[in-house]
Amino acid sequence: FDRAYPYAKLDVAAVPNFGAGAMENAGFITFREELLLLDPTRASMNARRAMASVMAHELAHQWFGDLVTMVWWNDLWLNEAFASWMSDKIVDEWRPQTRARVYAVASKAGVMAEDALASVRRIRNPVRSTGEAEESFDAITYSKGRAVLSMTEAWVGEDAFRDGLRRYIKDHAWGNATSDDLFASLAQASGGRPVAAVMDSFTSQTGVPQVTASVTCPKAADGHAAAVIHLSQREYQTLDRRDPPGDKLWRIPVCLVYGGAATPRAPKPTPTLEKQCTLLETTQADVPLGTAGCPSFVYPNAGEAGYYRVHLSATQLKDLTATAALGRLSEQERFGVLSNAWAEVWSGELPATDFLALLDHFKYESSRLVWGQIIDALTSVDRALVSDDARPALARLVRKILGPVGRRLGWNPKPDESESDDRKLLREAVLGALGSLGDDDWTLKNARRVADAWLSDPTKTDPDLARIALPLAARRGDAALFERLRAAHANPGTPETRLLALAGLSGFEDPALVERTLGLILDRTIKVQDFRYVFFPLATRRATRDLTFAWMQRHFDELTVAVPAFLRRRFIGVAGAMCDRRRVQAVETFLRPRLENIEGAERNARQSVEEGLRCAALAEKEAPATSRWLIGLASAGH
C-alpha cells in the first residue's frame, strides 16, 4: 500500500455467538471465537491457517473498505475480492509453504461452476434493497472477484499492479471510490493498457468464457513448419443450458504454454517448454508462435492464471496427459487439464467414463492440488452418477486410485515440524475420501482407533488426525459413540474441540442418530453460530440428504424459533444437493413459500433449484452408462 496502518489503534475481539467469520470495523475487528482463540500448543494446522487467512483478510480491509470505501453496494467487490486477494499474498509471506496463491486456483474452479448458472449474479450488480445488498456477499463477489484480480495482475505484471493500487489508495484515501476509479489507476500504472475493457468484461457480465486453441503447422518458404494457434471464445454452458449463442464477448488475457522442439544437443533430447501471451479481444484470432517447429502439445492457460474454461478435444487430452507433457506442465496446469476435462463432463462434451479412465494417467501424481480435483470429481460421481448396485464398484475404484497414496501417507504423522502443510492436508483429503467414498476397512478401523483416543483425551491426540477420524468413525458409529461425542461437545477445552465434536456428530448415517444430532439444534445444545457445521453437511451428503429434508419438513415451525431468518434463507441449499428432479421440486415446493418474506432468500432459491436440476440433468444423461462401466470394471477384476 505504501501507507502505514491508517488508524490510531487496533483491537481484535472474539465474539461468543457470531454469524459471520469476522467483521472489519475500523480499528476493532470482531471474530468468531474459533478463528481467534487457539491453543498455542495443540491447535491444528488447519485452525492456524484459517486464523491467519481471516486475520489477513480483515486487516486488508482496513485499507480496502475502511480507508477507501466503495460508493455503493454494487461495488462491494472492491472490499471483499481485494481483501481475499491480499490475504493470499500475506499468508504466503507469513508461511511460504501455505502456498495460498497456488491453491486459489481450486477456489476459482469452484466459483466457475456457480458462474455457469443462468440465475447467477454479476460481480457488479445493481443493488436496490437491503436484500440485494445481502445477496452480494457470495462466491461471485469473493472468489470470482479474487480470480479476476489475480488474472489482471498476471497480465499487467506484479509491479505495475501494485503501483496502480498504491495510486488508487492515495487518490481516494478517507473517501469513496468506484470500479472505474480503480481501472483508471491500473491503466495509468501499466502504461495505458486497456484495463477497463478487460476487467469490465468480467465484472459487468455473468458467465465463464471458454477458450479453444487449435494448431496448424503450414510449411514456411524455407521448408520449416511455422505453427499458428487459432483461438476462439464462447460462453461455457453446462448440459442443462442450451441457450443460443449470445453477444457476450470477453477481453481475455491468454497465455499459451506449449512443448517446443527438442533440444538438439541434449543426451536425451526433451521438448523445451515455451510460453506466449496475447489479448483475445474478438471471437476468433490467430497467434503465430514465436518458435520454429510444430508444438507437441498446447495448453492455453499458463499457470492457470486466466479466468476461463479451456475446451480440450480428445486429441488434446491425449497429448496433455501423455507422460512427456504431464512432466513438463506445472501443478496448476495439470490441475487445469483435469478441471477442464471434468467441466466438459458437465457440459455434455465428455462422457464421465472417459474422465474416470483419464485418472489412470495421474496415479503417480504428487500435488495436493491435483489430488483435490480428483477427489472432488469422485465425490460428484458418488452423489450423482452411481446407482446403488454400482456403488460397491465405485468404492473399489476409489480404493484403487487413492489406496496407494493413502497408505504412503498413513495414520502416523511425524510429531515434529518436519511434515509439510501439503502432506498434512493431502492426508486429510485422501484418507477422508478413502473412508467415505472407498469404504476402506483399513481406513475406517484406523479412524475409529484415533477417534477413541481423542475422545479419551483430546490433548494427547493429533488434532489434524482427529479432523479426519471423527466423521469417518461416526459413519458406522453407534449410540455409545454419539453420547461420547455429545459429552465432548458439551465440555470442550477449546472452541476447536467443540467443532471437532460437531464434525463427528454430523458424520452419522444411522437414521436414528441423524435425528438425534439434528435435535441438538432445536434444544439449543448447538449454538446458533454452529448451525452451519451440522445442518449443511447432513443436508448435502448423499446418505443423509433425504433424512435431513424430511426432518426439516417435520420441524420447520420449531426451526423458525431456533434459527434466525438470515440462516433460514440458506435452507434452500438442500435443493442443490438432490440431483433428482422429483426431489428438487419437492424441496422447492416446501421451502419457497416459507422463505418468500425473508430478504435475500429469492436468489438463493433460484440458484439452488437450478443447481439441483443441473445435477439431475447430468445424472439422467450419464448415470446409466457410468454405473454399467463401473460394474463391468469390477467384474473384470480391475
mmCIF file of N, CA and C in Angstrom, residues 488-578:
data_model
loop_
_atom_site.group_PDB
_atom_site.id
_atom_site.type_symbol
_atom_site.label_atom_id
_atom_site.label_comp_id
_atom_site.label_asym_id
_atom_site.label_seq_id
_atom_site.Cartn_x
_atom_site.Cartn_y
_atom_site.Cartn_z
ATOM 1 N N ALA A 488 -18.255 -34.602 24.643
ATOM 2 C CA ALA A 488 -17.099 -33.788 24.262
ATOM 3 C C ALA A 488 -17.531 -32.403 23.810
ATOM 4 N N HIS A 489 -18.658 -32.343 23.121
ATOM 5 C CA HIS A 489 -19.188 -31.055 22.673
ATOM 6 C C HIS A 489 -19.659 -30.213 23.851
ATOM 7 N N ALA A 490 -20.209 -30.849 24.851
ATOM 8 C CA ALA A 490 -20.755 -30.114 25.999
ATOM 9 C C ALA A 490 -19.659 -29.544 26.890
ATOM 10 N N ASN A 491 -18.496 -30.186 26.934
ATOM 11 C CA ASN A 491 -17.426 -29.746 27.836
ATOM 12 C C ASN A 491 -16.097 -29.631 27.092
ATOM 13 N N PRO A 492 -16.024 -28.730 26.110
ATOM 14 C CA PRO A 492 -14.784 -28.623 25.334
ATOM 15 C C PRO A 492 -13.760 -27.762 26.056
ATOM 16 N N GLY A 493 -12.506 -28.109 25.871
ATOM 17 C CA GLY A 493 -11.459 -27.279 26.451
ATOM 18 C C GLY A 493 -11.175 -26.044 25.617
ATOM 19 N N THR A 494 -11.456 -26.126 24.307
ATOM 20 C CA THR A 494 -11.216 -25.019 23.386
ATOM 21 C C THR A 494 -12.345 -24.968 22.371
ATOM 22 N N PRO A 495 -12.532 -23.847 21.679
ATOM 23 C CA PRO A 495 -13.523 -23.818 20.593
ATOM 24 C C PRO A 495 -13.256 -24.872 19.521
ATOM 25 N N GLU A 496 -11.979 -25.141 19.236
ATOM 26 C CA GLU A 496 -11.692 -26.151 18.214
ATOM 27 C C GLU A 496 -12.158 -27.531 18.648
ATOM 28 N N THR A 497 -12.010 -27.858 19.927
ATOM 29 C CA THR A 497 -12.506 -29.144 20.422
ATOM 30 C C THR A 497 -14.017 -29.254 20.213
ATOM 31 N N ARG A 498 -14.725 -28.165 20.465
ATOM 32 C CA ARG A 498 -16.180 -28.164 20.249
ATOM 33 C C ARG A 498 -16.506 -28.458 18.778
ATOM 34 N N LEU A 499 -15.776 -27.836 17.867
ATOM 35 C CA LEU A 499 -16.058 -28.024 16.443
ATOM 36 C C LEU A 499 -15.659 -29.417 15.967
ATOM 37 N N LEU A 500 -14.603 -29.975 16.528
ATOM 38 C CA LEU A 500 -14.243 -31.344 16.170
ATOM 39 C C LEU A 500 -15.337 -32.324 16.603
ATOM 40 N N ALA A 501 -15.896 -32.095 17.788
ATOM 41 C CA ALA A 501 -17.010 -32.942 18.232
ATOM 42 C C ALA A 501 -18.202 -32.800 17.297
ATOM 43 N N LEU A 502 -18.477 -31.587 16.850
ATOM 44 C CA LEU A 502 -19.575 -31.379 15.903
ATOM 45 C C LEU A 502 -19.308 -32.076 14.570
ATOM 46 N N ALA A 503 -18.043 -32.083 14.138
ATOM 47 C CA ALA A 503 -17.707 -32.799 12.902
ATOM 48 C C ALA A 503 -18.036 -34.278 13.031
ATOM 49 N N GLY A 504 -17.778 -34.840 14.216
ATOM 50 C CA GLY A 504 -18.156 -36.230 14.451
ATOM 51 C C GLY A 504 -19.661 -36.410 14.466
ATOM 52 N N LEU A 505 -20.375 -35.541 15.173
ATOM 53 C CA LEU A 505 -21.834 -35.662 15.255
ATOM 54 C C LEU A 505 -22.497 -35.533 13.889
ATOM 55 N N SER A 506 -21.921 -34.745 13.000
ATOM 56 C CA SER A 506 -22.516 -34.590 11.667
ATOM 57 C C SER A 506 -22.118 -35.709 10.713
ATOM 58 N N GLY A 507 -21.313 -36.670 11.189
ATOM 59 C CA GLY A 507 -20.874 -37.770 10.329
ATOM 60 C C GLY A 507 -21.734 -39.010 10.388
ATOM 61 N N PHE A 508 -22.691 -39.075 11.327
ATOM 62 C CA PHE A 508 -23.512 -40.288 11.457
ATOM 63 C C PHE A 508 -24.389 -40.510 10.227
ATOM 64 N N GLU A 509 -24.615 -41.790 9.921
ATOM 65 C CA GLU A 509 -25.521 -42.165 8.835
ATOM 66 C C GLU A 509 -26.697 -42.992 9.330
ATOM 67 N N ASP A 510 -26.620 -43.511 10.546
ATOM 68 C CA ASP A 510 -27.752 -44.217 11.138
ATOM 69 C C ASP A 510 -28.920 -43.238 11.286
ATOM 70 N N PRO A 511 -30.106 -43.535 10.714
ATOM 71 C CA PRO A 511 -31.209 -42.569 10.739
ATOM 72 C C PRO A 511 -31.568 -42.066 12.133
ATOM 73 N N ALA A 512 -31.566 -42.946 13.117
ATOM 74 C CA ALA A 512 -31.925 -42.516 14.471
ATOM 75 C C ALA A 512 -30.896 -41.537 15.023
ATOM 76 N N LEU A 513 -29.617 -41.760 14.712
ATOM 77 C CA LEU A 513 -28.573 -40.875 15.228
ATOM 78 C C LEU A 513 -28.521 -39.562 14.453
ATOM 79 N N VAL A 514 -28.870 -39.595 13.171
ATOM 80 C CA VAL A 514 -29.010 -38.343 12.408
ATOM 81 C C VAL A 514 -30.103 -37.487 13.034
ATOM 82 N N GLU A 515 -31.239 -38.112 13.363
ATOM 83 C CA GLU A 515 -32.347 -37.388 14.010
ATOM 84 C C GLU A 515 -31.899 -36.792 15.344
ATOM 85 N N ARG A 516 -31.156 -37.558 16.120
ATOM 86 C CA ARG A 516 -30.714 -37.067 17.423
ATOM 87 C C ARG A 516 -29.739 -35.892 17.263
ATOM 88 N N THR A 517 -28.877 -35.987 16.261
ATOM 89 C CA THR A 517 -27.943 -34.878 16.016
ATOM 90 C C THR A 517 -28.695 -33.610 15.640
ATOM 91 N N LEU A 518 -29.649 -33.738 14.728
ATOM 92 C CA LEU A 518 -30.424 -32.566 14.314
ATOM 93 C C LEU A 518 -31.239 -32.009 15.473
ATOM 94 N N GLY A 519 -31.673 -32.883 16.351
ATOM 95 C CA GLY A 519 -32.439 -32.429 17.508
ATOM 96 C C GLY A 519 -31.644 -31.514 18.424
ATOM 97 N N LEU A 520 -30.311 -31.615 18.365
ATOM 98 C CA LEU A 520 -29.474 -30.742 19.196
ATOM 99 C C LEU A 520 -29.553 -29.278 18.746
ATOM 100 N N ILE A 521 -30.012 -29.062 17.515
ATOM 101 C CA ILE A 521 -30.241 -27.687 17.052
ATOM 102 C C ILE A 521 -31.469 -27.111 17.726
ATOM 103 N N LEU A 522 -32.521 -27.921 17.789
ATOM 104 C CA LEU A 522 -33.788 -27.426 18.326
ATOM 105 C C LEU A 522 -33.719 -27.149 19.818
ATOM 106 N N ASP A 523 -32.983 -27.976 20.553
ATOM 107 C CA ASP A 523 -32.942 -27.750 22.008
ATOM 108 C C ASP A 523 -31.820 -26.789 22.413
ATOM 109 N N ARG A 524 -31.192 -26.145 21.426
ATOM 110 C CA ARG A 524 -30.155 -25.130 21.627
ATOM 111 C C ARG A 524 -28.854 -25.689 22.204
ATOM 112 N N THR A 525 -28.706 -27.030 22.186
ATOM 113 C CA THR A 525 -27.414 -27.600 22.575
ATOM 114 C C THR A 525 -26.327 -27.092 21.620
ATOM 115 N N ILE A 526 -26.669 -27.031 20.332
ATOM 116 C CA ILE A 526 -25.760 -26.494 19.329
ATOM 117 C C ILE A 526 -26.023 -25.000 19.206
ATOM 118 N N LYS A 527 -24.979 -24.207 19.382
ATOM 119 C CA LYS A 527 -25.113 -22.756 19.293
ATOM 120 C C LYS A 527 -25.564 -22.347 17.890
ATOM 121 N N VAL A 528 -26.282 -21.249 17.822
ATOM 122 C CA VAL A 528 -26.773 -20.770 16.530
ATOM 123 C C VAL A 528 -25.616 -20.579 15.549
ATOM 124 N N GLN A 529 -24.498 -20.055 16.024
ATOM 125 C CA GLN A 529 -23.377 -19.813 15.114
ATOM 126 C C GLN A 529 -22.801 -21.119 14.556
ATOM 127 N N ASP A 530 -23.046 -22.249 15.237
ATOM 128 C CA ASP A 530 -22.507 -23.533 14.794
ATOM 129 C C ASP A 530 -23.480 -24.325 13.930
ATOM 130 N N PHE A 531 -24.637 -23.760 13.647
ATOM 131 C CA PHE A 531 -25.645 -24.429 12.818
ATOM 132 C C PHE A 531 -25.034 -24.917 11.506
ATOM 133 N N ARG A 532 -24.199 -24.076 10.896
ATOM 134 C CA ARG A 532 -23.622 -24.392 9.586
ATOM 135 C C ARG A 532 -22.772 -25.662 9.611
ATOM 136 N N TYR A 533 -22.173 -25.977 10.761
ATOM 137 C CA TYR A 533 -21.259 -27.111 10.847
ATOM 138 C C TYR A 533 -21.981 -28.453 10.931
ATOM 139 N N VAL A 534 -23.286 -28.410 11.162
ATOM 140 C CA VAL A 534 -24.045 -29.650 11.322
ATOM 141 C C VAL A 534 -25.089 -29.810 10.224
ATOM 142 N N PHE A 535 -25.930 -28.808 10.061
ATOM 143 C CA PHE A 535 -27.061 -28.950 9.150
ATOM 144 C C PHE A 535 -26.600 -29.175 7.712
ATOM 145 N N PHE A 536 -25.681 -28.368 7.227
ATOM 146 C CA PHE A 536 -25.332 -28.451 5.808
ATOM 147 C C PHE A 536 -24.539 -29.704 5.442
ATOM 148 N N PRO A 537 -23.608 -30.184 6.272
ATOM 149 C CA PRO A 537 -23.009 -31.494 5.945
ATOM 150 C C PRO A 537 -24.045 -32.605 5.844
ATOM 151 N N LEU A 538 -25.024 -32.612 6.752
ATOM 152 C CA LEU A 538 -26.050 -33.645 6.706
ATOM 153 C C LEU A 538 -27.001 -33.440 5.528
ATOM 154 N N ALA A 539 -27.297 -32.181 5.197
ATOM 155 C CA ALA A 539 -28.263 -31.888 4.135
ATOM 156 C C ALA A 539 -27.701 -32.103 2.745
ATOM 157 N N THR A 540 -26.382 -32.121 2.602
ATOM 158 C CA THR A 540 -25.793 -32.230 1.266
ATOM 159 C C THR A 540 -25.118 -33.570 0.994
ATOM 160 N N ARG A 541 -24.950 -34.418 2.011
ATOM 161 C CA ARG A 541 -24.315 -35.720 1.798
ATOM 162 C C ARG A 541 -25.348 -36.701 1.268
ATOM 163 N N ARG A 542 -24.958 -37.490 0.290
ATOM 164 C CA ARG A 542 -25.896 -38.398 -0.370
ATOM 165 C C ARG A 542 -26.627 -39.307 0.620
ATOM 166 N N ALA A 543 -25.905 -39.832 1.597
ATOM 167 C CA ALA A 543 -26.504 -40.812 2.506
ATOM 168 C C ALA A 543 -27.510 -40.199 3.469
ATOM 169 N N THR A 544 -27.441 -38.880 3.689
ATOM 170 C CA THR A 544 -28.285 -38.271 4.732
ATOM 171 C C THR A 544 -29.159 -37.127 4.230
ATOM 172 N N ARG A 545 -29.085 -36.777 2.960
ATOM 173 C CA ARG A 545 -29.819 -35.603 2.490
ATOM 174 C C ARG A 545 -31.329 -35.794 2.576
ATOM 175 N N ASP A 546 -31.849 -36.976 2.223
ATOM 176 C CA ASP A 546 -33.296 -37.199 2.300
ATOM 177 C C ASP A 546 -33.777 -37.197 3.753
ATOM 178 N N LEU A 547 -32.992 -37.817 4.641
ATOM 179 C CA LEU A 547 -33.344 -37.822 6.063
ATOM 180 C C LEU A 547 -33.420 -36.403 6.618
ATOM 181 N N THR A 548 -32.447 -35.580 6.219
ATOM 182 C CA THR A 548 -32.386 -34.218 6.748
ATOM 183 C C THR A 548 -33.545 -33.387 6.233
ATOM 184 N N PHE A 549 -33.880 -33.533 4.966
ATOM 185 C CA PHE A 549 -35.014 -32.770 4.424
ATOM 186 C C PHE A 549 -36.323 -33.192 5.082
ATOM 187 N N ALA A 550 -36.509 -34.498 5.269
ATOM 188 C CA ALA A 550 -37.733 -34.978 5.926
ATOM 189 C C ALA A 550 -37.820 -34.436 7.357
ATOM 190 N N TRP A 551 -36.691 -34.398 8.060
ATOM 191 C CA TRP A 551 -36.676 -33.853 9.423
ATOM 192 C C TRP A 551 -37.029 -32.367 9.403
ATOM 193 N N MET A 552 -36.469 -31.635 8.440
ATOM 194 C CA MET A 552 -36.748 -30.206 8.345
ATOM 195 C C MET A 552 -38.233 -29.959 8.092
ATOM 196 N N GLN A 553 -38.851 -30.780 7.249
ATOM 197 C CA GLN A 553 -40.291 -30.623 7.000
ATOM 198 C C GLN A 553 -41.097 -30.806 8.285
ATOM 199 N N ARG A 554 -40.742 -31.799 9.087
ATOM 200 C CA ARG A 554 -41.500 -32.064 10.312
ATOM 201 C C ARG A 554 -41.303 -30.980 11.369
ATOM 202 N N HIS A 555 -40.130 -30.353 11.361
ATOM 203 C CA HIS A 555 -39.786 -29.448 12.473
ATOM 204 C C HIS A 555 -39.621 -27.997 12.033
ATOM 205 N N PHE A 556 -40.186 -27.647 10.893
ATOM 206 C CA PHE A 556 -39.916 -26.312 10.362
ATOM 207 C C PHE A 556 -40.392 -25.206 11.307
ATOM 208 N N ASP A 557 -41.559 -25.373 11.883
ATOM 209 C CA ASP A 557 -42.066 -24.325 12.789
ATOM 210 C C ASP A 557 -41.133 -24.125 13.979
ATOM 211 N N GLU A 558 -40.591 -25.234 14.496
ATOM 212 C CA GLU A 558 -39.639 -25.104 15.609
ATOM 213 C C GLU A 558 -38.336 -24.454 15.144
ATOM 214 N N LEU A 559 -37.932 -24.736 13.903
ATOM 215 C CA LEU A 559 -36.707 -24.145 13.375
ATOM 216 C C LEU A 559 -36.823 -22.631 13.223
ATOM 217 N N THR A 560 -38.019 -22.151 12.911
ATOM 218 C CA THR A 560 -38.188 -20.702 12.772
ATOM 219 C C THR A 560 -37.973 -19.983 14.104
ATOM 220 N N VAL A 561 -38.141 -20.696 15.192
ATOM 221 C CA VAL A 561 -37.881 -20.117 16.517
ATOM 222 C C VAL A 561 -36.402 -20.233 16.870
ATOM 223 N N ALA A 562 -35.800 -21.363 16.541
ATOM 224 C CA ALA A 562 -34.414 -21.628 16.961
ATOM 225 C C ALA A 562 -33.369 -20.990 16.055
ATOM 226 N N VAL A 563 -33.725 -20.769 14.791
ATOM 227 C CA VAL A 563 -32.737 -20.327 13.795
ATOM 228 C C VAL A 563 -33.172 -18.979 13.226
ATOM 229 N N PRO A 564 -32.313 -17.966 13.239
ATOM 230 C CA PRO A 564 -32.697 -16.647 12.716
ATOM 231 C C PRO A 564 -32.899 -16.667 11.201
ATOM 232 N N ALA A 565 -33.603 -15.649 10.714
ATOM 233 C CA ALA A 565 -34.006 -15.616 9.307
ATOM 234 C C ALA A 565 -32.820 -15.646 8.357
ATOM 235 N N PHE A 566 -31.730 -14.959 8.703
ATOM 236 C CA PHE A 566 -30.601 -14.909 7.765
ATOM 237 C C PHE A 566 -29.974 -16.290 7.554
ATOM 238 N N LEU A 567 -30.161 -17.199 8.545
ATOM 239 C CA LEU A 567 -29.705 -18.578 8.352
ATOM 240 C C LEU A 567 -30.780 -19.426 7.670
ATOM 241 N N ARG A 568 -32.049 -19.173 7.971
ATOM 242 C CA ARG A 568 -33.118 -19.964 7.362
ATOM 243 C C ARG A 568 -33.161 -19.800 5.851
ATOM 244 N N ARG A 569 -32.763 -18.625 5.373
ATOM 245 C CA ARG A 569 -32.825 -18.429 3.924
ATOM 246 C C ARG A 569 -31.856 -19.349 3.184
ATOM 247 N N ARG A 570 -30.907 -19.952 3.928
ATOM 248 C CA ARG A 570 -29.957 -20.874 3.290
ATOM 249 C C ARG A 570 -30.486 -22.307 3.240
ATOM 250 N N PHE A 571 -31.621 -22.555 3.885
ATOM 251 C CA PHE A 571 -32.183 -23.916 3.862
ATOM 252 C C PHE A 571 -32.360 -24.434 2.443
ATOM 253 N N ILE A 572 -32.697 -23.538 1.524
ATOM 254 C CA ILE A 572 -32.994 -23.951 0.156
ATOM 255 C C ILE A 572 -31.783 -24.592 -0.512
ATOM 256 N N GLY A 573 -30.595 -24.427 0.084
ATOM 257 C CA GLY A 573 -29.410 -25.082 -0.450
ATOM 258 C C GLY A 573 -29.539 -26.590 -0.519
ATOM 259 N N VAL A 574 -30.483 -27.149 0.248
ATOM 260 C CA VAL A 574 -30.748 -28.592 0.173
ATOM 261 C C VAL A 574 -31.087 -28.994 -1.252
ATOM 262 N N ALA A 575 -31.778 -28.120 -1.982
ATOM 263 C CA ALA A 575 -32.195 -28.457 -3.350
ATOM 264 C C ALA A 575 -31.004 -28.725 -4.251
ATOM 265 N N GLY A 576 -29.920 -27.986 -4.048
ATOM 266 C CA GLY A 576 -28.761 -28.144 -4.910
ATOM 267 C C GLY A 576 -28.061 -29.474 -4.777
ATOM 268 N N ALA A 577 -28.323 -30.194 -3.681
ATOM 269 C CA ALA A 577 -27.648 -31.473 -3.435
ATOM 270 C C ALA A 577 -28.467 -32.674 -3.877
ATOM 271 N N MET A 578 -29.688 -32.459 -4.341
ATOM 272 C CA MET A 578 -30.598 -33.588 -4.554
ATOM 273 C C MET A 578 -30.335 -34.389 -5.828
#
